[in-house]
């Protein structure tokens, strides 16, 4: 499980100061799917980055299980992320010079694991891109790039998957397929999913929904929204 | 008005060949709002790029008014775009080293026009970012970056606005504000809008909706969808 304990994240000083997170305390249970919603600029991506150790809070603490992330140095955080976490970035962050197949196998390579070509091909097939393995990101549409990013985040079978608007570039039907994939990961494999979305249909797949506004948790809904 | 006359756009050869557009013939009327929907990878962005002269079709012709875009060289196409067209890219394409304000005034600068600071500030205020004029794209959230891209495309008061999923990174309320802005541009200023979207709520703002699948026009709906 993940726990936020009075976390703030502040940028700049004086007049230009921006409080992306403003005293967030929040438990995110393991083995369940939590959705995070809120207006543009309300701190959703910042929350996800702090939860995954990609960004350090200005004050407060983030716990992954019993571990306080502040106790880890950069190298330990990177190792922890490679072993236990998966991340789908809002802007995909694919490597332009690598093919779709190479992008998907990158987390395995970085973690020093064996790369099973069959497994990588299956991951691409699961997101509907079996025939695009050899294409680079620039040769793929926006939604196809997003699906490569999703396959890359799932390839290491992470305990916790963080996904920042993972269906933002997808049509309704493709989005449903991806959301069904995540639902199976939670229900039959016991994974934890933390998903930022502004799409109520996507949020309806989650077990609970947290609402942010101006960097604060303003509401929480449990049980299916649908 | 814009007209597609049996336009195809093909990438690669042999086994790796991809037909992004496959014989598209389509009138897009002036002074109205046309939405384009379709599955991920169906050719929506490619259609928009060909319509705006950012990409050349493999076969067939694209007309802007009475002009066949094939008759223009690169320099003439660039001039035409700067004077008459606005484009909101699916991946925003903001310049990372420029502030939000500088990004918005860039099209004016490129077209050799006078830059009125007040007008640029107003454009940012219209999209809810008056207080972020001095921030660079990396300091803005995904939705904020998208709104800067929208303000940039509107600043030159273009005859035709092409927008590739302009509300893809926005929450419902912010999206409605932006869509209302475009509706006003069409209704009271007589502009033409061509918008790619996979969001039925966004498509309901349009006057008609064209559906693509595998690079072909498969359906068209006229009148409000709502
Ligand atoms: N340079 C390229 N080389 C090969 N294929 C390409 C290239 N650019 C685009 N394509 C392919 O052309 C097809 C249409 O792409 P396009 O970007 O127009 O799709 P789209 O409808 O906008 O999809 P999305 O909703 O995912 O953004 C896709 O299958 C895409 O992979
Ligand atoms: N480096 C930075 N400097 C200043 N402000 C920043 C920086 N990075 C993020 N911010 C601000 O922090 C706030 C929260 O950003 P965040 O990316 O978490 O929003 P978000 O909820 O994900 O929004 P969206 O739905 O638009 O993606 C925003 O106002 C953003 O502009
Ligand atoms: Mg975000
Ligand atoms: Mg596209």
CSV table of C-alpha atoms in Angstrom, one decimal, chain B residues 21-107:
chain,number,residue,atom,x,y,z
B,21,UNK,CA,-5.7,7.4,-45.7
B,22,UNK,CA,-7.3,5.3,-48.3
B,23,UNK,CA,-9.2,7.2,-51.0
B,24,UNK,CA,-10.8,9.9,-48.9
B,25,UNK,CA,-13.3,12.3,-50.7
B,26,UNK,CA,-14.8,14.8,-48.4
B,27,UNK,CA,-16.1,18.4,-48.4
B,28,UNK,CA,-15.5,20.4,-45.3
B,29,UNK,CA,-17.8,23.5,-45.4
B,30,UNK,CA,-16.6,27.0,-44.5
B,31,UNK,CA,-18.0,28.8,-41.5
B,32,UNK,CA,-19.1,25.5,-39.8
B,33,UNK,CA,-17.6,23.1,-37.3
B,34,UNK,CA,-16.7,19.6,-38.5
B,35,UNK,CA,-15.7,16.9,-36.0
B,36,UNK,CA,-13.7,13.9,-37.0
B,37,UNK,CA,-14.0,10.7,-35.0
B,38,UNK,CA,-12.6,7.2,-35.3
B,39,UNK,CA,-10.6,4.5,-33.6
B,40,UNK,CA,-6.9,5.0,-32.7
B,41,UNK,CA,-4.8,4.7,-35.8
B,42,UNK,CA,-7.7,5.3,-38.2
B,43,UNK,CA,-6.1,8.3,-40.0
B,44,UNK,CA,-7.6,11.3,-38.1
B,45,UNK,CA,-4.3,13.2,-37.5
B,46,UNK,CA,-3.1,12.3,-41.0
B,47,UNK,CA,-6.3,13.8,-42.5
B,48,UNK,CA,-5.8,17.0,-40.5
B,49,UNK,CA,-2.1,17.3,-41.5
B,50,UNK,CA,-3.0,16.9,-45.1
B,51,UNK,CA,-5.8,19.5,-44.9
B,52,UNK,CA,-3.4,22.0,-43.4
B,53,UNK,CA,-0.6,21.4,-45.9
B,54,UNK,CA,1.6,20.0,-43.2
B,55,UNK,CA,1.8,16.6,-45.0
B,56,UNK,CA,1.5,15.8,-48.7
B,57,UNK,CA,-0.9,13.1,-49.9
B,58,UNK,CA,0.6,10.1,-51.8
B,59,UNK,CA,-2.3,10.5,-54.3
B,60,UNK,CA,-5.4,12.6,-54.8
B,61,UNK,CA,-5.8,16.4,-54.1
B,62,UNK,CA,-6.6,18.7,-51.3
B,63,UNK,CA,-8.2,22.1,-52.0
B,64,UNK,CA,-8.3,25.1,-49.7
B,65,UNK,CA,-11.0,27.3,-51.3
B,66,UNK,CA,-10.2,27.0,-55.0
B,67,UNK,CA,-6.5,26.4,-54.4
B,68,UNK,CA,-5.0,23.0,-55.0
B,69,UNK,CA,-2.4,22.6,-52.2
B,70,UNK,CA,-0.3,20.6,-54.6
B,71,UNK,CA,0.4,23.7,-56.6
B,72,UNK,CA,2.1,25.4,-53.7
B,73,UNK,CA,5.8,25.0,-52.8
B,74,UNK,CA,6.9,24.7,-49.2
B,75,UNK,CA,7.5,28.4,-48.7
B,76,UNK,CA,4.1,29.3,-50.2
B,77,UNK,CA,2.4,26.7,-48.0
B,78,UNK,CA,4.1,28.0,-44.9
B,79,UNK,CA,3.0,31.6,-45.8
B,80,UNK,CA,-0.5,30.4,-46.4
B,81,UNK,CA,-0.6,28.6,-43.0
B,82,UNK,CA,0.7,31.6,-41.1
B,83,UNK,CA,-1.8,33.9,-42.7
B,84,UNK,CA,-5.0,31.8,-42.8
B,85,UNK,CA,-4.7,28.7,-40.6
B,86,UNK,CA,-4.3,27.8,-36.9
B,87,UNK,CA,-3.3,24.3,-35.7
B,88,UNK,CA,-3.5,22.7,-32.2
B,89,UNK,CA,-1.3,19.6,-32.4
B,90,UNK,CA,-2.2,16.4,-30.6
B,91,UNK,CA,1.1,16.6,-28.8
B,92,UNK,CA,0.9,20.3,-28.3
B,93,UNK,CA,4.4,21.0,-29.9
B,94,UNK,CA,5.2,23.9,-27.6
B,95,UNK,CA,8.7,25.4,-27.6
B,96,UNK,CA,10.3,24.3,-24.3
B,97,UNK,CA,12.7,27.2,-24.0
B,98,UNK,CA,10.0,29.9,-24.4
B,99,UNK,CA,7.5,31.1,-21.8
B,100,UNK,CA,3.8,30.5,-22.2
B,101,UNK,CA,3.4,34.1,-23.3
B,102,UNK,CA,6.3,33.8,-25.9
B,103,UNK,CA,4.8,30.5,-27.2
B,104,UNK,CA,1.4,32.3,-27.8
B,105,UNK,CA,3.0,35.2,-29.6
B,106,UNK,CA,5.2,33.0,-31.8
B,107,UNK,CA,2.8,32.8,-34.7
